[in-house]
Every structure is written in structure tokens, then in C-alpha cells.
CSV table of C-alpha atoms in Angstrom, one decimal:
chain,number,residue,atom,x,y,z
A,1,ASP,CA,-0.3,0.4,0.0
A,2,LYS,CA,2.8,2.4,0.2
A,3,THR,CA,4.9,1.7,-2.2
A,4,GLU,CA,1.3,2.2,-3.7
A,5,ALA,CA,0.6,5.8,-2.5
A,6,LEU,CA,3.9,6.4,-3.3
A,7,LEU,CA,3.5,5.8,-7.3
A,8,MET,CA,0.6,7.7,-7.1
A,9,ARG,CA,1.8,10.8,-5.6
A,10,ALA,CA,4.6,10.4,-8.2
A,11,GLY,CA,2.1,10.6,-10.8
A,12,PHE,CA,2.5,6.6,-12.2
A,13,ARG,CA,-1.7,6.3,-12.7
A,14,VAL,CA,-4.0,5.0,-15.6
A,15,ILE,CA,-5.7,8.0,-16.5
A,16,TYR,CA,-9.0,7.1,-18.3
A,17,PRO,CA,-11.0,9.5,-20.2
A,18,PRO,CA,-14.2,11.0,-18.8
A,19,ASN,CA,-17.8,9.2,-19.5
A,20,TYR,CA,-20.6,11.4,-20.4
A,21,ILE,CA,-22.8,8.6,-22.0
A,22,LYS,CA,-25.3,7.1,-19.5
A,23,THR,CA,-26.0,3.4,-20.2
A,24,THR,CA,-28.3,2.6,-17.3
A,25,HIS,CA,-32.1,3.7,-17.9
A,26,SER,CA,-33.1,2.8,-14.9
A,27,VAL,CA,-36.4,1.9,-13.8
A,28,ARG,CA,-37.9,2.1,-10.0
A,29,TYR,CA,-41.1,0.6,-10.5
A,30,ARG,CA,-40.1,-3.3,-10.1
A,31,GLN,CA,-37.5,-3.0,-8.1
A,32,PHE,CA,-36.0,-6.2,-7.0
A,33,GLY,CA,-33.5,-6.6,-4.3
A,34,ASN,CA,-29.9,-7.1,-4.1
A,35,LEU,CA,-29.3,-10.6,-2.9
A,36,ILE,CA,-24.9,-10.8,-3.3
A,37,GLU,CA,-24.9,-8.3,-0.4
A,38,GLY,CA,-22.0,-9.8,2.1
A,39,MET,CA,-22.3,-13.3,0.0
A,40,VAL,CA,-19.1,-15.3,-0.1
A,41,LEU,CA,-18.9,-17.6,-2.9
A,42,SER,CA,-16.8,-21.0,-3.3
A,43,SER,CA,-17.6,-22.2,-6.4
A,44,ILE,CA,-19.4,-21.5,-10.0
A,45,ASN,CA,-22.7,-20.8,-11.2
A,46,LYS,CA,-23.8,-18.9,-8.4
A,47,VAL,CA,-24.2,-15.3,-9.4
A,48,VAL,CA,-23.5,-13.1,-12.3
A,49,GLN,CA,-23.1,-9.9,-12.8
A,50,THR,CA,-23.8,-7.7,-16.0
A,51,ASP,CA,-23.5,-4.5,-17.4
A,52,ILE,CA,-23.9,-2.3,-20.5
A,53,THR,CA,-21.4,-0.3,-21.8
A,54,TYR,CA,-20.5,2.0,-25.4
A,55,LEU,CA,-18.4,1.7,-27.4
A,56,TRP,CA,-17.2,4.8,-29.7
A,57,VAL,CA,-16.4,3.6,-33.6
A,58,LYS,CA,-16.3,5.7,-36.5
A,59,ASP,CA,-18.4,8.5,-35.5
A,60,LYS,CA,-21.2,6.0,-34.0
A,61,PHE,CA,-22.0,4.8,-30.7
A,62,TYR,CA,-22.9,1.0,-29.8
A,63,TYR,CA,-23.1,-0.8,-27.2
A,64,LEU,CA,-21.6,-3.9,-24.9
A,65,VAL,CA,-23.3,-5.9,-23.3
A,66,PHE,CA,-21.2,-8.5,-20.6
A,67,ILE,CA,-22.7,-11.2,-18.1
A,68,ILE,CA,-19.9,-12.3,-15.8
A,69,ASP,CA,-19.5,-15.1,-13.6
A,70,VAL,CA,-18.5,-13.3,-10.4
A,71,TYR,CA,-16.5,-16.7,-8.8
A,72,SER,CA,-14.6,-16.9,-12.3
A,73,ARG,CA,-14.0,-14.1,-13.0
A,74,PHE,CA,-14.9,-15.6,-16.4
A,75,ILE,CA,-17.1,-13.5,-18.9
A,76,ILE,CA,-19.5,-16.2,-20.0
A,77,GLY,CA,-22.4,-14.0,-21.4
A,78,TYR,CA,-21.7,-10.7,-23.7
A,79,HIS,CA,-23.4,-9.8,-27.4
A,80,ALA,CA,-22.9,-6.0,-29.8
A,81,SER,CA,-25.3,-4.0,-30.7
A,82,ARG,CA,-26.5,-0.4,-32.3
A,83,GLY,CA,-28.8,0.6,-29.4
A,84,LEU,CA,-29.6,-0.1,-25.9
A,85,GLU,CA,-33.3,-2.7,-26.6
A,86,ALA,CA,-33.1,-5.2,-24.4
A,87,GLU,CA,-32.4,-7.9,-27.1
A,88,ALA,CA,-29.0,-7.8,-26.7
A,89,ASN,CA,-29.5,-8.7,-23.3
A,90,MET,CA,-31.4,-11.3,-24.4
A,91,GLN,CA,-28.6,-12.6,-26.9
A,92,ALA,CA,-25.9,-12.4,-23.6
A,93,LEU,CA,-28.4,-14.6,-21.5
A,94,LYS,CA,-28.9,-16.8,-23.9
A,95,MET,CA,-25.0,-17.8,-24.4
A,96,ILE,CA,-24.5,-18.6,-20.9
A,97,ILE,CA,-27.7,-20.4,-20.3
A,98,GLN,CA,-26.0,-22.4,-23.9
A,99,VAL,CA,-22.0,-22.2,-22.1
A,100,ARG,CA,-23.1,-23.5,-18.3
A,101,GLY,CA,-25.9,-25.6,-19.4
A,102,LYS,CA,-29.6,-25.9,-18.1
A,103,GLU,CA,-29.5,-27.9,-15.8
A,104,ASN,CA,-26.6,-25.6,-14.0
A,105,MET,CA,-29.3,-22.1,-14.4
A,106,LYS,CA,-31.2,-23.3,-11.1
A,107,GLY,CA,-31.2,-20.7,-8.2
A,108,LEU,CA,-28.6,-19.0,-10.4
A,109,ILE,CA,-28.7,-15.6,-9.4
A,110,HIS,CA,-28.5,-13.1,-11.7
A,111,HIS,CA,-27.2,-9.4,-10.3
A,112,SER,CA,-27.9,-6.0,-12.9
A,113,ASP,CA,-27.8,-2.5,-12.3
A,114,ARG,CA,-31.5,-0.7,-12.5
A,115,GLY,CA,-31.3,-1.0,-16.2
A,116,SER,CA,-34.6,-0.7,-18.2
A,117,GLN,CA,-33.6,-4.1,-19.8
A,118,TYR,CA,-33.3,-5.7,-16.9
A,119,ASN,CA,-37.0,-5.1,-16.4
A,120,CYS,CA,-38.0,-5.9,-19.3
A,121,LYS,CA,-40.8,-8.1,-19.8
A,122,LYS,CA,-39.5,-11.1,-22.2
A,123,TYR,CA,-35.9,-11.2,-20.3
A,124,LEU,CA,-37.4,-11.3,-16.8
A,125,ALA,CA,-39.5,-14.0,-18.4
A,126,VAL,CA,-36.6,-16.2,-19.8
A,127,LEU,CA,-34.7,-15.4,-16.0
A,128,LYS,CA,-37.5,-16.9,-14.6
A,129,GLU,CA,-38.6,-20.1,-16.5
A,130,HIS,CA,-34.9,-21.2,-15.6
A,131,GLY,CA,-34.8,-20.8,-12.4
A,132,ILE,CA,-32.4,-17.3,-12.3
A,133,LYS,CA,-33.1,-15.5,-9.2
A,134,VAL,CA,-33.6,-11.5,-9.8
A,135,SER,CA,-31.1,-9.3,-7.8
A,136,MET,CA,-30.6,-5.7,-8.6
A,137,CYS,CA,-28.3,-3.1,-6.6
A,138,ASN,CA,-28.9,0.3,-5.8
A,139,GLU,CA,-25.6,2.2,-6.2
A,140,ALA,CA,-22.9,0.9,-9.3
A,141,TRP,CA,-20.6,0.1,-6.9
A,142,GLU,CA,-22.8,-3.3,-5.7
A,143,ASN,CA,-22.1,-4.1,-9.5
A,144,ALA,CA,-18.0,-3.9,-9.7
A,145,TYR,CA,-17.6,-6.8,-11.2
A,146,THR,CA,-19.2,-5.9,-14.5
A,147,GLU,CA,-17.8,-2.2,-14.4
A,148,ARG,CA,-14.5,-3.2,-14.0
A,149,ILE,CA,-15.2,-5.8,-16.7
A,150,ASN,CA,-16.7,-2.5,-19.3
A,151,ARG,CA,-13.4,-0.7,-18.2
A,152,THR,CA,-11.0,-3.7,-18.7
A,153,ILE,CA,-12.4,-4.3,-22.3
A,154,LYS,CA,-13.2,-1.2,-23.6
A,155,HIS,CA,-9.8,1.0,-22.8
A,156,GLU,CA,-7.3,-2.7,-22.4
A,157,TYR,CA,-8.5,-4.6,-25.1
A,158,LEU,CA,-10.5,-2.8,-28.4
A,159,ARG,CA,-9.8,0.9,-27.6
A,160,HIS,CA,-6.4,0.0,-30.1
A,161,LYS,CA,-8.0,-2.2,-32.8
A,162,GLU,CA,-9.2,-1.5,-36.1
A,163,ILE,CA,-12.6,-1.5,-35.8
A,164,ASP,CA,-14.5,0.4,-38.4
A,165,SER,CA,-18.7,-1.8,-38.2
A,166,LEU,CA,-20.6,-3.5,-36.1
A,167,GLN,CA,-19.4,-7.1,-37.6
A,168,SER,CA,-15.9,-6.1,-37.5
A,169,LEU,CA,-16.5,-5.3,-33.5
A,170,ARG,CA,-18.1,-8.6,-32.5
A,171,LYS,CA,-15.7,-10.9,-34.5
A,172,GLU,CA,-13.3,-8.6,-32.5
A,173,LEU,CA,-15.4,-8.7,-29.1
A,174,GLY,CA,-15.2,-12.8,-30.0
A,175,ARG,CA,-11.5,-12.9,-29.7
A,176,THR,CA,-11.4,-10.0,-26.6
A,177,ILE,CA,-13.3,-12.5,-24.8
A,178,LYS,CA,-11.2,-15.6,-25.5
A,179,LEU,CA,-7.8,-13.5,-24.8
A,180,TYR,CA,-9.5,-12.1,-21.9
A,181,ASN,CA,-10.9,-15.8,-19.7
A,182,HIS,CA,-7.7,-17.5,-20.8
A,183,ASP,CA,-4.3,-15.0,-21.3
A,184,ARG,CA,-4.8,-12.8,-18.9
A,185,PRO,CA,-2.9,-12.5,-15.8
A,186,ASN,CA,-4.9,-13.9,-12.8
């Protein structure tokens, strides 16, 4: 801690560009409680967290959805889209069900912010159909794992790539997730 503080005072830090884009349109009418507060995990398939972020590519915004397994910190669902509609979230959710198996979904806690995509009737119906419990945070820091992944994937992986379309973003995103999940240091 002392070394870190000394380096910070000396100006050794990563400076991220300010974030002026809001991707969460909070919905208050159907608020779910935070089921993961104080929870200690011992294996995968207990808690997943999800969030949406944006990426500026050639004068357009594209939106990225990530779903991570909190215990393993692996990104197990993701999707890139042109808009903030819940369909991108549905694609990422379908991916985790396919990757982890329908039989492993029962009792899983799905934690997100209060974004309208996560309150979408269709999205909630898929969660219910698979026995997945809904958990939502009240503050952004209660969704810290995906907030960190959003920043890491955007700034450390994608920002330096030559991406010129949604198709090339999706292709690069697949490669990036493999790199993040399998080649990053723990």
C-alpha cells in the first residue's frame, strides 16, 4: 500500500477519459432487492453480474453487454449491438444458458443495475423459466465486477483495435473475450 501511494503521488497512474454517456435508464417501478450483499462464493454458477457499456467507433456508438461469473471472473455471455434495446441482453443471457447448461441455471443469482433492459418482461420471463433469481443493486459500486470489466475490455483491449463496423466489433469482441478469459494474468 505504501508503494502504491508513493507511485500515485509521483504521477504513476492510468488516466481514463471521462465518461459522459449514460447507459442505465433506471426503472423504479419493479425494483428487486440486492441478494448478493455480504455473500461469500465457493464455486461457479452461483452469481453472475451483468452491465451495458458503450464503445465509440467511427462516429457511432455501439453497445456492449457482458455477463460474468463472479466466482471465476470469466465473461460467459456477451453481445454487441447498435442500440440499448433488451435484445442484446437476451443474446448474452442465451449464451450463458448455452455455455453453462440449462440444468445449472436453477438457483443462480442474476445481479444487475436497475436498467430497463433487465426489467423487460421478456428478459424476466427467461430468468424465471430457468429458475434464475433476480438481484439488483441500488448503487453502481454494488455491480463492481462488471463495471471493472466494462472499463478493462474497452480501454485495455478494444480501444487500440481497428474496428470500423458492428460486424468487425463483434468479431473482435469474440477474440477479446477469449484473450481476457484465458490469457490474462490472475
